[in-house]
mmCIF file of C-alpha atoms (C1' of nucleotides) in Angstrom:
data_model
loop_
_atom_site.group_PDB
_atom_site.id
_atom_site.type_symbol
_atom_site.label_atom_id
_atom_site.label_comp_id
_atom_site.label_asym_id
_atom_site.label_seq_id
_atom_site.Cartn_x
_atom_site.Cartn_y
_atom_site.Cartn_z
ATOM 1 C CA MET A 1 64.092 -35.629 156.379
ATOM 2 C CA ALA A 2 63.750 -31.854 156.424
ATOM 3 C CA VAL A 3 61.581 -31.038 153.391
ATOM 4 C CA SER A 4 61.011 -27.104 155.037
ATOM 5 C CA TYR A 5 63.068 -24.302 156.020
ATOM 6 C CA ALA A 6 62.297 -24.048 159.723
ATOM 7 C CA GLU A 7 62.984 -27.553 160.388
ATOM 8 C CA MET A 8 66.760 -27.101 159.273
ATOM 9 C CA GLN A 9 66.778 -24.396 161.442
ATOM 10 C CA GLN A 10 64.888 -26.628 164.315
ATOM 11 C CA GLU A 11 67.110 -29.748 163.940
ATOM 12 C CA SER A 12 70.410 -26.412 163.669
ATOM 13 C CA PRO A 13 69.290 -22.946 164.078
ATOM 14 C CA GLY A 14 72.422 -21.716 162.911
ATOM 15 C CA ILE A 15 72.050 -23.274 159.440
ATOM 16 C CA PHE A 16 72.876 -20.868 155.873
ATOM 17 C CA THR A 17 74.127 -18.694 158.319
ATOM 18 C CA GLU A 18 77.505 -15.966 156.505
ATOM 19 C CA ALA A 19 79.711 -18.000 159.060
ATOM 20 C CA CYS A 20 77.961 -21.654 158.889
ATOM 21 C CA PRO A 21 80.548 -24.294 156.799
ATOM 22 C CA SER A 22 76.808 -25.753 155.417
ATOM 23 C CA ARG A 23 77.420 -21.429 153.429
ATOM 24 C CA THR A 24 80.975 -22.359 152.142
ATOM 25 C CA VAL A 25 79.974 -25.696 150.993
ATOM 26 C CA LEU A 26 77.638 -24.448 149.340
ATOM 27 C CA ASP A 27 79.105 -21.742 147.585
ATOM 28 C CA HIS A 28 82.292 -24.210 146.791
ATOM 29 C CA VAL A 29 79.116 -26.683 144.637
ATOM 30 C CA THR A 30 76.625 -24.435 143.252
ATOM 31 C CA SER A 31 79.948 -22.021 141.723
ATOM 32 C CA LYS A 32 80.130 -21.080 138.350
ATOM 33 C CA TRP A 33 81.890 -24.082 137.330
ATOM 34 C CA GLY A 34 81.483 -26.877 141.049
ATOM 35 C CA ILE A 35 78.350 -28.719 139.273
ATOM 36 C CA LEU A 36 79.204 -29.287 135.652
ATOM 37 C CA VAL A 37 82.645 -30.670 136.466
ATOM 38 C CA LEU A 38 81.002 -32.602 138.704
ATOM 39 C CA LEU A 39 78.327 -33.797 136.712
ATOM 40 C CA SER A 40 80.806 -34.788 133.778
ATOM 41 C CA LEU A 41 83.028 -37.422 136.245
ATOM 42 C CA THR A 42 78.879 -38.867 136.941
ATOM 43 C CA ASP A 43 80.109 -40.406 134.211
ATOM 44 C CA GLY A 44 83.134 -41.951 136.106
ATOM 45 C CA THR A 45 87.416 -41.509 135.967
ATOM 46 C CA ARG A 46 87.962 -38.907 133.655
ATOM 47 C CA ARG A 47 91.459 -37.250 132.461
ATOM 48 C CA TRP A 48 92.209 -33.865 133.184
ATOM 49 C CA GLY A 49 91.930 -33.265 129.180
ATOM 50 C CA GLU A 50 88.693 -35.263 128.038
ATOM 51 C CA LEU A 51 86.943 -32.481 131.498
ATOM 52 C CA ARG A 52 88.319 -29.840 128.996
ATOM 53 C CA ARG A 53 86.606 -30.575 126.461
ATOM 54 C CA SER A 54 83.105 -31.913 128.457
ATOM 55 C CA VAL A 55 82.681 -28.676 130.277
ATOM 56 C CA ASP A 56 81.296 -26.461 127.186
ATOM 57 C CA GLY A 57 83.879 -23.146 127.924
ATOM 58 C CA ILE A 58 85.396 -24.176 130.882
ATOM 59 C CA SER A 59 88.834 -21.935 130.834
ATOM 60 C CA GLU A 60 92.051 -23.927 132.257
ATOM 61 C CA LYS A 61 93.098 -21.925 135.565
ATOM 62 C CA MET A 62 88.967 -22.292 136.163
ATOM 63 C CA LEU A 63 88.638 -25.848 135.574
ATOM 64 C CA ALA A 64 91.962 -26.508 138.229
ATOM 65 C CA THR A 65 90.510 -23.920 140.359
ATOM 66 C CA THR A 66 87.057 -25.820 141.103
ATOM 67 C CA LEU A 67 88.921 -29.180 140.891
ATOM 68 C CA ARG A 68 91.698 -28.184 143.746
ATOM 69 C CA THR A 69 88.531 -26.747 145.701
ATOM 70 C CA LEU A 70 86.909 -29.877 145.221
ATOM 71 C CA ALA A 71 89.573 -32.021 145.595
ATOM 72 C CA ALA A 72 90.647 -30.140 148.622
ATOM 73 C CA ASP A 73 86.798 -30.071 149.937
ATOM 74 C CA GLY A 74 87.447 -33.819 149.846
ATOM 75 C CA ILE A 75 84.316 -34.779 146.581
ATOM 76 C CA VAL A 76 86.632 -35.467 144.166
ATOM 77 C CA GLU A 77 89.947 -37.784 144.107
ATOM 78 C CA ARG A 78 92.320 -37.034 142.133
ATOM 79 C CA THR A 79 95.078 -39.140 140.958
ATOM 80 C CA SER A 80 98.499 -38.481 138.694
ATOM 81 C CA TYR A 81 100.912 -41.050 136.953
ATOM 82 C CA PRO A 82 104.405 -39.869 137.330
ATOM 83 C CA GLU A 83 104.907 -41.182 133.430
ATOM 84 C CA VAL A 84 106.331 -39.147 129.973
ATOM 85 C CA PRO A 85 103.532 -37.926 129.073
ATOM 86 C CA PRO A 86 102.244 -36.694 132.150
ATOM 87 C CA ARG A 87 98.558 -38.179 132.959
ATOM 88 C CA VAL A 88 96.162 -37.271 135.239
ATOM 89 C CA GLU A 89 92.483 -39.011 136.850
ATOM 90 C CA TYR A 90 89.954 -37.336 138.147
ATOM 91 C CA SER A 91 86.803 -39.507 140.164
ATOM 92 C CA LEU A 92 83.862 -38.813 142.660
ATOM 93 C CA THR A 93 84.783 -39.464 146.580
ATOM 94 C CA PRO A 94 82.722 -42.020 147.911
ATOM 95 C CA LEU A 95 81.391 -38.407 149.439
ATOM 96 C CA GLY A 96 80.945 -37.425 146.100
ATOM 97 C CA VAL A 97 79.164 -39.836 144.605
ATOM 98 C CA GLU A 98 77.115 -38.808 147.833
ATOM 99 C CA LEU A 99 76.388 -35.611 146.602
ATOM 100 C CA MET A 100 75.642 -36.739 143.337
ATOM 101 C CA GLU A 101 73.557 -38.688 143.904
ATOM 102 C CA ARG A 102 71.451 -35.514 145.650
ATOM 103 C CA VAL A 103 72.713 -32.767 143.081
ATOM 104 C CA MET A 104 71.112 -35.722 139.415
ATOM 105 C CA PRO A 105 66.602 -35.358 139.654
ATOM 106 C CA LEU A 106 68.232 -31.145 140.206
ATOM 107 C CA MET A 107 70.148 -31.686 136.817
ATOM 108 C CA THR A 108 67.208 -33.139 134.740
ATOM 109 C CA TRP A 109 64.374 -31.590 136.481
ATOM 110 C CA ILE A 110 66.069 -27.717 134.702
ATOM 111 C CA GLN A 111 67.191 -30.503 131.584
ATOM 112 C CA ALA A 112 63.113 -31.400 131.745
ATOM 113 C CA ASN A 113 62.607 -27.901 131.859
ATOM 114 C CA ALA A 114 64.734 -25.123 131.261
ATOM 115 C CA GLU A 115 63.062 -24.295 127.360
ATOM 116 C CA GLU A 116 59.963 -23.225 129.638
ATOM 117 C CA ILE A 117 61.389 -21.977 132.257
ATOM 118 C CA VAL A 118 64.065 -19.125 129.709
ATOM 119 C CA SER A 119 61.160 -19.054 126.395
ATOM 120 C CA ARG A 120 58.718 -16.705 129.139
ATOM 121 C CA MET B 1 65.678 -41.062 135.054
ATOM 122 C CA ALA B 2 69.541 -40.272 133.314
ATOM 123 C CA VAL B 3 71.739 -40.792 136.678
ATOM 124 C CA SER B 4 74.804 -40.184 134.678
ATOM 125 C CA TYR B 5 75.743 -36.799 132.601
ATOM 126 C CA ALA B 6 76.259 -39.176 130.126
ATOM 127 C CA GLU B 7 72.387 -41.158 129.930
ATOM 128 C CA MET B 8 71.546 -36.798 129.770
ATOM 129 C CA GLN B 9 73.286 -35.949 126.651
ATOM 130 C CA GLN B 10 71.847 -39.477 125.057
ATOM 131 C CA GLU B 11 69.327 -37.943 124.876
ATOM 132 C CA SER B 12 69.443 -34.139 124.978
ATOM 133 C CA PRO B 13 73.316 -34.253 122.808
ATOM 134 C CA GLY B 14 73.586 -30.400 123.400
ATOM 135 C CA ILE B 15 73.113 -30.442 126.938
ATOM 136 C CA PHE B 16 74.292 -27.707 128.837
ATOM 137 C CA THR B 17 76.634 -27.143 126.069
ATOM 138 C CA GLU B 18 77.150 -23.228 126.544
ATOM 139 C CA ALA B 19 74.528 -21.617 124.749
ATOM 140 C CA CYS B 20 71.768 -24.172 126.197
ATOM 141 C CA PRO B 21 68.670 -23.026 127.972
ATOM 142 C CA SER B 22 69.947 -24.866 131.080
ATOM 143 C CA ARG B 23 72.404 -23.925 131.176
ATOM 144 C CA THR B 24 70.473 -19.809 132.327
ATOM 145 C CA VAL B 25 68.982 -21.786 134.416
ATOM 146 C CA LEU B 26 71.522 -23.489 135.777
ATOM 147 C CA ASP B 27 73.370 -20.035 136.298
ATOM 148 C CA HIS B 28 69.663 -18.062 138.070
ATOM 149 C CA VAL B 29 68.546 -21.443 140.957
ATOM 150 C CA THR B 30 72.824 -21.684 141.359
ATOM 151 C CA SER B 31 73.286 -17.712 141.903
ATOM 152 C CA LYS B 32 75.650 -16.954 145.362
ATOM 153 C CA TRP B 33 71.967 -16.560 147.127
ATOM 154 C CA GLY B 34 69.467 -18.028 144.795
ATOM 155 C CA ILE B 35 69.379 -21.610 146.298
ATOM 156 C CA LEU B 36 68.867 -19.302 149.854
ATOM 157 C CA VAL B 37 66.341 -17.192 149.204
ATOM 158 C CA LEU B 38 64.097 -20.342 147.525
ATOM 159 C CA LEU B 39 64.857 -22.554 150.762
ATOM 160 C CA SER B 40 63.918 -19.862 153.110
ATOM 161 C CA LEU B 41 60.400 -19.403 150.297
ATOM 162 C CA THR B 42 59.751 -23.335 151.242
ATOM 163 C CA ASP B 43 58.389 -22.230 154.659
ATOM 164 C CA GLY B 44 55.018 -20.930 152.630
ATOM 165 C CA THR B 45 54.631 -16.891 151.939
ATOM 166 C CA ARG B 46 57.071 -14.569 153.181
ATOM 167 C CA ARG B 47 56.904 -10.663 152.712
ATOM 168 C CA TRP B 48 59.709 -9.336 151.385
ATOM 169 C CA GLY B 49 61.449 -8.376 155.256
ATOM 170 C CA GLU B 50 60.876 -11.349 155.366
ATOM 171 C CA LEU B 51 62.968 -12.294 153.488
ATOM 172 C CA ARG B 52 66.013 -10.034 154.117
ATOM 173 C CA ARG B 53 66.311 -10.617 157.388
ATOM 174 C CA SER B 54 65.467 -15.141 157.187
ATOM 175 C CA VAL B 55 68.704 -14.625 154.421
ATOM 176 C CA ASP B 56 71.345 -13.600 156.811
ATOM 177 C CA GLY B 57 74.453 -11.371 155.363
ATOM 178 C CA ILE B 58 71.672 -10.800 151.216
ATOM 179 C CA SER B 59 71.783 -7.481 150.949
ATOM 180 C CA GLU B 60 68.932 -5.374 149.996
ATOM 181 C CA LYS B 61 69.554 -5.333 145.553
ATOM 182 C CA MET B 62 70.558 -8.527 145.376
ATOM 183 C CA LEU B 63 67.598 -9.062 147.065
ATOM 184 C CA ALA B 64 65.354 -7.945 145.127
ATOM 185 C CA THR B 65 67.826 -8.859 141.976
ATOM 186 C CA THR B 66 67.370 -12.396 142.415
ATOM 187 C CA LEU B 67 63.241 -12.110 143.235
ATOM 188 C CA ARG B 68 62.633 -10.772 140.204
ATOM 189 C CA THR B 69 64.837 -13.299 137.327
ATOM 190 C CA LEU B 70 63.625 -15.721 140.332
ATOM 191 C CA ALA B 71 59.615 -13.921 139.237
ATOM 192 C CA ALA B 72 61.133 -14.541 135.153
ATOM 193 C CA ASP B 73 61.134 -17.645 135.885
ATOM 194 C CA GLY B 74 58.327 -18.219 136.842
ATOM 195 C CA ILE B 75 59.803 -19.642 140.193
ATOM 196 C CA VAL B 76 58.511 -17.874 142.409
ATOM 197 C CA GLU B 77 54.985 -15.605 142.396
ATOM 198 C CA ARG B 78 54.809 -11.574 143.428
ATOM 199 C CA THR B 79 52.376 -10.546 145.309
ATOM 200 C CA SER B 80 51.567 -6.896 145.788
ATOM 201 C CA TYR B 81 48.427 -6.180 147.914
ATOM 202 C CA PRO B 82 47.839 -1.545 147.110
ATOM 203 C CA GLU B 83 47.380 -0.929 150.884
ATOM 204 C CA VAL B 84 49.162 1.844 152.648
ATOM 205 C CA PRO B 85 52.050 1.084 153.759
ATOM 206 C CA PRO B 86 52.365 -1.606 150.471
ATOM 207 C CA ARG B 87 53.549 -4.953 151.409
ATOM 208 C CA VAL B 88 54.900 -7.494 148.716
ATOM 209 C CA GLU B 89 53.994 -11.092 149.491
ATOM 210 C CA TYR B 90 56.389 -13.272 147.890
ATOM 211 C CA SER B 91 55.906 -16.965 147.387
ATOM 212 C CA LEU B 92 57.242 -20.348 145.385
ATOM 213 C CA THR B 93 55.276 -21.375 142.443
ATOM 214 C CA PRO B 94 54.119 -24.667 141.665
ATOM 215 C CA LEU B 95 56.851 -24.651 139.113
ATOM 216 C CA GLY B 96 59.729 -23.831 142.082
ATOM 217 C CA VAL B 97 57.375 -25.811 144.372
ATOM 218 C CA GLU B 98 58.868 -28.914 142.132
ATOM 219 C CA LEU B 99 62.342 -26.808 142.052
ATOM 220 C CA MET B 100 62.855 -27.826 145.555
ATOM 221 C CA GLU B 101 60.867 -30.826 146.484
ATOM 222 C CA ARG B 102 64.723 -31.743 144.198
ATOM 223 C CA VAL B 103 66.744 -28.733 145.565
ATOM 224 C CA MET B 104 65.488 -30.566 149.900
ATOM 225 C CA PRO B 105 68.132 -33.855 149.642
ATOM 226 C CA LEU B 106 70.908 -31.720 148.592
ATOM 227 C CA MET B 107 70.511 -29.181 150.850
ATOM 228 C CA THR B 108 69.583 -31.170 154.089
ATOM 229 C CA TRP B 109 73.187 -33.883 152.754
ATOM 230 C CA ILE B 110 75.396 -30.736 153.100
ATOM 231 C CA GLN B 111 73.759 -29.925 156.004
ATOM 232 C CA ALA B 112 74.828 -33.004 157.240
ATOM 233 C CA ASN B 113 77.604 -33.365 155.791
ATOM 234 C CA ALA B 114 78.765 -29.403 155.646
ATOM 235 C CA GLU B 115 81.002 -29.819 158.453
ATOM 236 C CA GLU B 116 83.036 -32.978 157.938
ATOM 237 C CA ILE B 117 84.303 -31.295 154.480
ATOM 238 C CA VAL B 118 85.450 -28.234 155.859
ATOM 239 C CA SER B 119 87.395 -29.242 158.301
ATOM 240 C CA ARG B 120 89.770 -30.333 156.086
ATOM 241 C "C1'" DC C 1 99.937 -34.045 128.080
ATOM 242 C "C1'" DT C 2 99.292 -31.639 133.097
ATOM 243 C "C1'" DG C 3 98.789 -27.769 134.833
ATOM 244 C "C1'" DC C 4 100.686 -23.224 137.198
ATOM 245 C "C1'" DA C 5 102.165 -17.542 136.688
ATOM 246 C "C1'" DT C 6 101.359 -13.317 135.133
ATOM 247 C "C1'" DC C 7 97.982 -10.254 133.436
ATOM 248 C "C1'" DC C 8 93.771 -7.994 132.746
ATOM 249 C "C1'" DT C 9 88.814 -7.088 131.939
ATOM 250 C "C1'" DC C 10 84.202 -6.810 133.477
ATOM 251 C "C1'" DT C 11 80.453 -8.557 136.281
ATOM 252 C "C1'" DC C 12 79.165 -9.288 140.551
ATOM 253 C "C1'" DG C 13 77.670 -7.437 144.418
ATOM 254 C "C1'" DG C 14 78.318 -4.031 148.419
ATOM 255 C "C1'" DA C 15 76.914 0.792 150.693
ATOM 256 C "C1'" DT C 16 74.800 4.971 150.518
ATOM 257 C "C1'" DA C 17 71.102 7.939 149.574
ATOM 258 C "C1'" DC C 18 67.057 8.578 148.419
ATOM 259 C "C1'" DT C 19 61.881 7.483 146.760
ATOM 260 C "C1'" DG C 20 56.050 6.565 146.560
ATOM 261 C "C1'" DC D 1 57.292 -0.561 153.922
ATOM 262 C "C1'" DA D 2 59.428 -2.171 149.899
ATOM 263 C "C1'" DG D 3 62.008 -1.359 146.248
ATOM 264 C "C1'" DT D 4 65.298 2.133 143.289
ATOM 265 C "C1'" DA D 5 69.183 4.763 141.575
ATOM 266 C "C1'" DT D 6 74.217 5.907 141.811
ATOM 267 C "C1'" DC D 7 78.158 4.330 142.595
ATOM 268 C "C1'" DC D 8 82.302 1.823 143.579
ATOM 269 C "C1'" DG D 9 85.676 -2.330 145.067
ATOM 270 C "C1'" DA D 10 87.192 -6.472 145.057
ATOM 271 C "C1'" DG D 11 87.427 -10.357 143.345
ATOM 272 C "C1'" DA D 12 85.601 -14.675 139.543
ATOM 273 C "C1'" DG D 13 87.424 -15.464 135.528
ATOM 274 C "C1'" DG D 14 89.249 -14.779 130.311
ATOM 275 C "C1'" DA D 15 94.078 -14.881 127.714
ATOM 276 C "C1'" DT D 16 98.454 -16.016 127.248
ATOM 277 C "C1'" DG D 17 102.585 -17.900 127.775
ATOM 278 C "C1'" DC D 18 105.642 -20.946 130.169
ATOM 279 C "C1'" DA D 19 106.675 -24.974 132.813
ATOM 280 C "C1'" DG D 20 107.750 -30.374 134.609
#
DNA sequence: CTGCATCCTCTCGGATACTG
DNA sequence: CAGTATCCGAGAGGATGCAG
């Protein structure tokens, strides 16, 4: 696997240029709320209300927008049950699970080092 | 290492709440240009102009802002040489190297899967 | 309960011009 | 070459109200 930008470019010269699809995916995943929503879903399937409560500070609008984007990307799956009252569940797709396997090491590193970094 | 949000919370209950330092670091790293600048620096030390050219689409203002933030966080090191014309070099600090070791798997995954995701 | 619609604010970020 | 200063617009994102 590539461990530097140079290697990635060798394999794929136009990587992460403005028009490159990679840039789009990167923007979605690293959007203000994207990672936090995905992080919450690593616990497993969650309902709308659970997500709203578990992602501290997110507004309903942003939760909806973020979920729609990630669902369209095939990273999150949305399942709605035709009940009264309505119930909707969200979970990671296999693609999403793969993605989060790469993200978790980053998150645990940030968790471990944030204090030191911010205190500078 | 924690592989789910639940595990992270068990270790550190307030993790990724709005006021948590982790949120700040996450925001810096996943800012619009943060990862791309850091990615470019995985090739090694780079000068201002090289960075500007290598990160496609970034403006001078955003490059300056991003570099200042990352330097303040201790992730990037800025070295200026008192010459004429001026020369300034940027590189990853040991902390930055650690960080990028966690980010690179994510970037290569995105590189590999972006086409499929965007084409949906 | 699960959202969408609307309105509104404010920050991010682009363009341009200028300096040491 | 390596930035800073200023202005300005678009769009991200918040608050509220309402619908299925």
